[in-house]
Amino acid sequence: TQLLEQSPQFLSIQEGENLTVYCNSSSVFSSLQWYRQEPGEGPVLLVTVVTGGEVKKLKRLTFQFGDARKDSSLHITAAQPGDTGLYLCAANPPMYSGGGADGLTFGKGTHLIIQP
Amino acid sequence: ETGVTQTPRHLVMGMTNKKSLKCEQHLGHNAMYWYKQSAKKPLELMFVYSLEERVENNSVPSRFSPECPNSSHLFLHLHTLQPEDSALYLCASSQDGGFTSGRIKPDEQFFGPGTRLTVL
């Protein structure tokens, strides 16, 4: 069982349409991050959400953290071809191991294609 | 440009070869990471270095050997790999808040472009 479940896995839509992708878990997180990865590149951080119920906007992208801090969504308004990429959610594991740096746990991602 | 560079960008090696991947960060961060990204699987954390000390191994096979000579450089030494080790290897860095901030500080990581490794 994956810690972070992302859906849908693949999404192909026309330019100008709206879309929402989801990141769900049965675990509670102190924070959750969204990254976008383009072919041949590493993931680039888009946003970090920390507070339950928090909503953050980044131009046409709206990120929401669930009230219980177990899930998150990313909504894109009027999608453009430049939005094409792999969208990854990531979080610090819920188990506390005593401090220090932690790597992130990632979902499998949503492959998004915006067709002109 | 994220401030994290990786070389080489592409590597093809045989199962008996020895090679090394290099990562350098120009962000002044004190923690560095190796991740493996395979098709149809989530990004997998391999190694974590904080303040140049390894803090997590994550049950990675011994044919992968990390080295962190200073806070700006990270290596991944490869030896007798298997074809299933073919993947994109990503390096990342972050500023570790340490024990005082614990889990409150989000672990925001900056990734390099990756090395695409093919093992024949």
mmCIF file of C-alpha atoms in Angstrom:
data_model
loop_
_atom_site.group_PDB
_atom_site.id
_atom_site.type_symbol
_atom_site.label_atom_id
_atom_site.label_comp_id
_atom_site.label_asym_id
_atom_site.label_seq_id
_atom_site.Cartn_x
_atom_site.Cartn_y
_atom_site.Cartn_z
ATOM 1 C CA THR A 1 0.000 0.000 0.000
ATOM 2 C CA GLN A 2 1.348 3.389 -1.010
ATOM 3 C CA LEU A 3 1.621 6.139 1.543
ATOM 4 C CA LEU A 4 0.532 8.746 -1.011
ATOM 5 C CA GLU A 5 -2.017 7.859 -3.695
ATOM 6 C CA GLN A 6 -2.277 10.217 -6.627
ATOM 7 C CA SER A 7 -5.120 10.303 -9.115
ATOM 8 C CA PRO A 8 -5.609 10.234 -11.949
ATOM 9 C CA GLN A 9 -2.369 8.658 -13.109
ATOM 10 C CA PHE A 10 -2.770 10.080 -16.614
ATOM 11 C CA LEU A 11 -4.796 13.033 -17.851
ATOM 12 C CA SER A 12 -4.931 14.500 -21.331
ATOM 13 C CA ILE A 13 -7.139 17.522 -21.958
ATOM 14 C CA GLN A 14 -7.520 20.388 -24.379
ATOM 15 C CA GLU A 15 -6.050 23.818 -23.840
ATOM 16 C CA GLY A 16 -8.413 26.080 -21.936
ATOM 17 C CA GLU A 17 -10.087 23.361 -19.884
ATOM 18 C CA ASN A 18 -9.985 23.116 -16.107
ATOM 19 C CA LEU A 19 -8.720 20.115 -14.178
ATOM 20 C CA THR A 20 -8.142 18.808 -10.672
ATOM 21 C CA VAL A 21 -5.654 16.190 -9.525
ATOM 22 C CA TYR A 22 -5.618 14.574 -6.122
ATOM 23 C CA CYS A 23 -3.179 13.308 -3.527
ATOM 24 C CA ASN A 24 -4.665 11.103 -0.807
ATOM 25 C CA SER A 25 -3.395 9.226 2.197
ATOM 26 C CA SER A 26 -4.632 7.586 5.364
ATOM 27 C CA SER A 27 -1.759 9.230 7.248
ATOM 28 C CA VAL A 28 -1.610 12.723 8.742
ATOM 29 C CA PHE A 29 1.205 14.975 7.616
ATOM 30 C CA SER A 30 2.681 18.110 9.106
ATOM 31 C CA SER A 31 3.122 19.480 5.586
ATOM 32 C CA LEU A 32 2.729 18.443 1.986
ATOM 33 C CA GLN A 33 4.423 19.634 -1.153
ATOM 34 C CA TRP A 34 3.618 19.665 -4.838
ATOM 35 C CA TYR A 35 6.335 19.375 -7.461
ATOM 36 C CA ARG A 36 6.258 19.498 -11.233
ATOM 37 C CA GLN A 37 8.720 17.485 -13.297
ATOM 38 C CA GLU A 38 9.339 17.975 -16.996
ATOM 39 C CA PRO A 39 11.005 15.360 -19.211
ATOM 40 C CA GLY A 40 14.754 15.192 -18.691
ATOM 41 C CA GLU A 41 14.643 17.350 -15.583
ATOM 42 C CA GLY A 42 14.315 16.928 -11.837
ATOM 43 C CA PRO A 43 11.176 17.866 -9.899
ATOM 44 C CA VAL A 44 10.705 21.575 -9.159
ATOM 45 C CA LEU A 45 8.852 22.665 -6.038
ATOM 46 C CA LEU A 46 5.583 24.482 -6.717
ATOM 47 C CA VAL A 47 4.149 24.944 -3.246
ATOM 48 C CA THR A 48 4.206 23.742 0.350
ATOM 49 C CA VAL A 49 0.991 23.555 2.371
ATOM 50 C CA VAL A 50 1.181 23.349 6.127
ATOM 51 C CA THR A 51 -2.149 24.230 7.773
ATOM 52 C CA GLY A 52 -5.250 22.044 7.526
ATOM 53 C CA GLY A 53 -7.743 23.676 5.147
ATOM 54 C CA GLU A 54 -5.077 25.939 3.699
ATOM 55 C CA VAL A 55 -5.523 27.206 0.145
ATOM 56 C CA LYS A 56 -2.633 28.605 -1.848
ATOM 57 C CA LYS A 57 -2.758 30.121 -5.311
ATOM 58 C CA LEU A 58 0.044 30.278 -7.834
ATOM 59 C CA LYS A 59 -1.320 32.113 -10.894
ATOM 60 C CA ARG A 60 -3.776 29.609 -12.465
ATOM 61 C CA LEU A 61 -2.890 26.856 -9.984
ATOM 62 C CA THR A 62 -4.832 26.453 -6.745
ATOM 63 C CA PHE A 63 -3.576 24.092 -4.052
ATOM 64 C CA GLN A 64 -5.651 22.931 -1.113
ATOM 65 C CA PHE A 65 -4.635 20.967 1.979
ATOM 66 C CA GLY A 66 -7.389 18.897 3.534
ATOM 67 C CA ASP A 67 -8.785 19.877 6.924
ATOM 68 C CA ALA A 68 -7.415 16.682 8.454
ATOM 69 C CA ARG A 69 -4.042 17.136 6.702
ATOM 70 C CA LYS A 70 -4.366 13.748 5.000
ATOM 71 C CA ASP A 71 -5.020 14.854 1.453
ATOM 72 C CA SER A 72 -4.459 17.628 -1.028
ATOM 73 C CA SER A 73 -5.678 18.756 -4.410
ATOM 74 C CA LEU A 74 -4.288 20.807 -7.256
ATOM 75 C CA HIS A 75 -6.720 22.651 -9.517
ATOM 76 C CA ILE A 76 -5.577 24.233 -12.769
ATOM 77 C CA THR A 77 -7.789 26.819 -14.445
ATOM 78 C CA ALA A 78 -7.647 27.363 -18.207
ATOM 79 C CA ALA A 79 -4.834 24.870 -18.720
ATOM 80 C CA GLN A 80 -2.091 25.735 -21.187
ATOM 81 C CA PRO A 81 0.397 23.510 -23.050
ATOM 82 C CA GLY A 82 3.129 24.827 -20.756
ATOM 83 C CA ASP A 83 1.370 23.107 -17.854
ATOM 84 C CA THR A 84 2.255 19.714 -19.353
ATOM 85 C CA GLY A 85 4.368 17.604 -17.019
ATOM 86 C CA LEU A 86 4.423 15.104 -14.176
ATOM 87 C CA TYR A 87 2.819 16.484 -11.011
ATOM 88 C CA LEU A 88 4.108 14.911 -7.820
ATOM 89 C CA CYS A 89 2.932 15.279 -4.272
ATOM 90 C CA ALA A 90 5.380 14.627 -1.467
ATOM 91 C CA ALA A 91 5.442 14.637 2.303
ATOM 92 C CA ASN A 92 7.680 13.913 5.224
ATOM 93 C CA PRO A 93 6.894 10.451 6.572
ATOM 94 C CA PRO A 94 4.493 10.643 9.529
ATOM 95 C CA MET A 95 6.789 8.677 11.847
ATOM 96 C CA TYR A 96 9.167 10.814 13.848
ATOM 97 C CA SER A 97 12.677 9.381 13.890
ATOM 98 C CA GLY A 98 14.330 11.837 16.234
ATOM 99 C CA GLY A 99 15.259 14.878 14.230
ATOM 100 C CA GLY A 100 17.617 15.724 11.431
ATOM 101 C CA ALA A 101 17.025 15.815 7.717
ATOM 102 C CA ASP A 102 14.511 13.445 6.215
ATOM 103 C CA GLY A 103 13.978 12.455 2.661
ATOM 104 C CA LEU A 104 10.533 12.882 1.209
ATOM 105 C CA THR A 105 7.952 10.235 0.401
ATOM 106 C CA PHE A 106 6.493 10.747 -3.049
ATOM 107 C CA GLY A 107 3.345 9.647 -4.809
ATOM 108 C CA LYS A 108 3.600 8.080 -8.265
ATOM 109 C CA GLY A 109 2.463 11.310 -9.842
ATOM 110 C CA THR A 110 -0.095 12.466 -12.383
ATOM 111 C CA HIS A 111 1.096 12.681 -15.983
ATOM 112 C CA LEU A 112 -0.667 15.726 -17.427
ATOM 113 C CA ILE A 113 -0.778 16.548 -21.131
ATOM 114 C CA ILE A 114 -2.387 19.743 -22.351
ATOM 115 C CA GLN A 115 -3.098 19.606 -26.062
ATOM 116 C CA PRO A 116 -3.114 22.849 -28.059
ATOM 117 C CA GLU B 1 18.370 26.216 -12.929
ATOM 118 C CA THR B 2 17.769 25.002 -9.365
ATOM 119 C CA GLY B 3 21.294 25.440 -8.037
ATOM 120 C CA VAL B 4 21.918 21.691 -8.040
ATOM 121 C CA THR B 5 23.992 20.172 -10.835
ATOM 122 C CA GLN B 6 24.550 16.531 -11.700
ATOM 123 C CA THR B 7 27.066 14.820 -13.960
ATOM 124 C CA PRO B 8 26.962 12.931 -16.145
ATOM 125 C CA ARG B 9 23.449 13.505 -17.485
ATOM 126 C CA HIS B 10 23.462 10.139 -19.237
ATOM 127 C CA LEU B 11 25.447 6.988 -18.465
ATOM 128 C CA VAL B 12 25.497 3.560 -20.057
ATOM 129 C CA MET B 13 27.466 0.885 -18.267
ATOM 130 C CA GLY B 14 27.956 -2.843 -18.242
ATOM 131 C CA MET B 15 27.266 -4.963 -15.201
ATOM 132 C CA THR B 16 30.965 -5.334 -14.406
ATOM 133 C CA ASN B 17 31.842 -1.634 -14.679
ATOM 134 C CA LYS B 18 32.546 0.792 -11.871
ATOM 135 C CA LYS B 19 31.279 4.326 -12.304
ATOM 136 C CA SER B 20 30.419 7.320 -10.138
ATOM 137 C CA LEU B 21 27.660 9.904 -10.255
ATOM 138 C CA LYS B 22 28.428 13.403 -9.058
ATOM 139 C CA CYS B 23 26.182 16.049 -7.541
ATOM 140 C CA GLU B 24 27.052 19.602 -6.539
ATOM 141 C CA GLN B 25 24.822 22.153 -4.855
ATOM 142 C CA HIS B 26 25.432 25.906 -4.879
ATOM 143 C CA LEU B 27 22.695 26.827 -2.401
ATOM 144 C CA GLY B 28 24.586 26.649 0.877
ATOM 145 C CA HIS B 29 22.394 23.791 2.071
ATOM 146 C CA ASN B 30 23.537 21.341 4.729
ATOM 147 C CA ALA B 31 21.635 18.211 3.659
ATOM 148 C CA MET B 32 21.851 16.211 0.444
ATOM 149 C CA TYR B 33 19.921 13.219 -0.887
ATOM 150 C CA TRP B 34 19.990 10.531 -3.539
ATOM 151 C CA TYR B 35 16.691 9.359 -5.041
ATOM 152 C CA LYS B 36 15.942 6.697 -7.646
ATOM 153 C CA GLN B 37 13.142 7.242 -10.146
ATOM 154 C CA SER B 38 11.999 4.190 -12.103
ATOM 155 C CA ALA B 39 9.148 3.901 -14.545
ATOM 156 C CA LYS B 40 5.784 3.242 -12.905
ATOM 157 C CA LYS B 41 7.201 3.573 -9.377
ATOM 158 C CA PRO B 42 7.322 6.523 -6.993
ATOM 159 C CA LEU B 43 10.548 8.354 -6.389
ATOM 160 C CA GLU B 44 12.486 6.249 -3.886
ATOM 161 C CA LEU B 45 14.772 7.765 -1.286
ATOM 162 C CA MET B 46 18.160 6.012 -1.249
ATOM 163 C CA PHE B 47 20.478 8.008 0.988
ATOM 164 C CA VAL B 48 20.381 11.086 3.180
ATOM 165 C CA TYR B 49 23.366 13.097 4.335
ATOM 166 C CA SER B 50 22.943 15.809 6.927
ATOM 167 C CA LEU B 51 25.950 17.873 7.938
ATOM 168 C CA GLU B 52 28.048 15.424 5.897
ATOM 169 C CA GLU B 53 26.976 12.416 7.960
ATOM 170 C CA ARG B 54 24.780 9.683 6.551
ATOM 171 C CA VAL B 55 21.521 9.553 8.498
ATOM 172 C CA GLU B 56 19.516 7.018 6.515
ATOM 173 C CA ASN B 57 20.417 4.064 4.292
ATOM 174 C CA ASN B 58 16.967 2.836 3.422
ATOM 175 C CA SER B 59 18.048 -0.741 2.713
ATOM 176 C CA VAL B 60 19.799 0.071 -0.534
ATOM 177 C CA PRO B 61 21.953 -2.745 -1.998
ATOM 178 C CA SER B 62 25.657 -2.476 -1.271
ATOM 179 C CA ARG B 63 26.428 -2.129 -4.984
ATOM 180 C CA PHE B 64 25.436 1.512 -4.425
ATOM 181 C CA SER B 65 27.919 3.377 -2.244
ATOM 182 C CA PRO B 66 27.439 7.071 -1.384
ATOM 183 C CA GLU B 67 30.131 9.542 -0.445
ATOM 184 C CA CYS B 68 29.754 13.074 0.876
ATOM 185 C CA PRO B 69 33.181 14.743 1.214
ATOM 186 C CA ASN B 70 31.688 18.143 2.110
ATOM 187 C CA SER B 71 28.323 19.863 2.316
ATOM 188 C CA SER B 72 28.391 20.898 -1.349
ATOM 189 C CA HIS B 73 29.300 17.609 -3.005
ATOM 190 C CA LEU B 74 27.703 14.189 -3.098
ATOM 191 C CA PHE B 75 28.766 11.103 -5.018
ATOM 192 C CA LEU B 76 27.120 7.789 -5.757
ATOM 193 C CA HIS B 77 29.621 5.050 -6.569
ATOM 194 C CA LEU B 78 28.262 2.222 -8.684
ATOM 195 C CA HIS B 79 29.704 -1.292 -8.863
ATOM 196 C CA THR B 80 28.424 -4.511 -10.471
ATOM 197 C CA LEU B 81 24.966 -3.129 -11.112
ATOM 198 C CA GLN B 82 22.037 -5.105 -12.484
ATOM 199 C CA PRO B 83 19.817 -4.204 -15.456
ATOM 200 C CA GLU B 84 16.961 -3.470 -13.027
ATOM 201 C CA ASP B 85 19.088 -0.645 -11.609
ATOM 202 C CA SER B 86 18.507 1.301 -14.812
ATOM 203 C CA ALA B 87 16.664 4.457 -13.779
ATOM 204 C CA LEU B 88 16.899 8.210 -13.364
ATOM 205 C CA TYR B 89 19.047 9.029 -10.321
ATOM 206 C CA LEU B 90 18.195 12.348 -8.763
ATOM 207 C CA CYS B 91 20.196 14.360 -6.288
ATOM 208 C CA ALA B 92 18.541 16.924 -4.028
ATOM 209 C CA SER B 93 19.567 19.334 -1.308
ATOM 210 C CA SER B 94 17.793 21.130 1.506
ATOM 211 C CA GLN B 95 18.489 23.247 4.550
ATOM 212 C CA ASP B 96 18.054 21.014 7.563
ATOM 213 C CA GLY B 97 16.642 22.855 10.567
ATOM 214 C CA GLY B 98 18.022 20.188 12.869
ATOM 215 C CA PHE B 99 16.643 19.012 16.179
ATOM 216 C CA THR B 100 15.288 22.384 17.218
ATOM 217 C CA SER B 101 12.747 22.555 14.404
ATOM 218 C CA GLY B 102 12.170 18.819 14.044
ATOM 219 C CA ARG B 103 9.106 18.014 11.980
ATOM 220 C CA ILE B 104 7.685 21.520 12.012
ATOM 221 C CA LYS B 105 9.893 22.804 9.253
ATOM 222 C CA PRO B 106 8.809 21.492 5.841
ATOM 223 C CA ASP B 107 11.564 19.599 4.101
ATOM 224 C CA GLU B 108 11.651 21.642 0.892
ATOM 225 C CA GLN B 109 14.096 20.055 -1.461
ATOM 226 C CA PHE B 110 15.833 21.309 -4.560
ATOM 227 C CA PHE B 111 16.534 18.705 -7.204
ATOM 228 C CA GLY B 112 19.186 18.387 -9.847
ATOM 229 C CA PRO B 113 18.315 17.336 -13.412
ATOM 230 C CA GLY B 114 19.246 13.725 -12.771
ATOM 231 C CA THR B 115 21.504 11.133 -14.366
ATOM 232 C CA ARG B 116 19.780 8.720 -16.735
ATOM 233 C CA LEU B 117 21.518 5.400 -16.070
ATOM 234 C CA THR B 118 21.253 2.384 -18.331
ATOM 235 C CA VAL B 119 22.810 -0.897 -17.229
ATOM 236 C CA LEU B 120 23.359 -3.401 -20.014
#
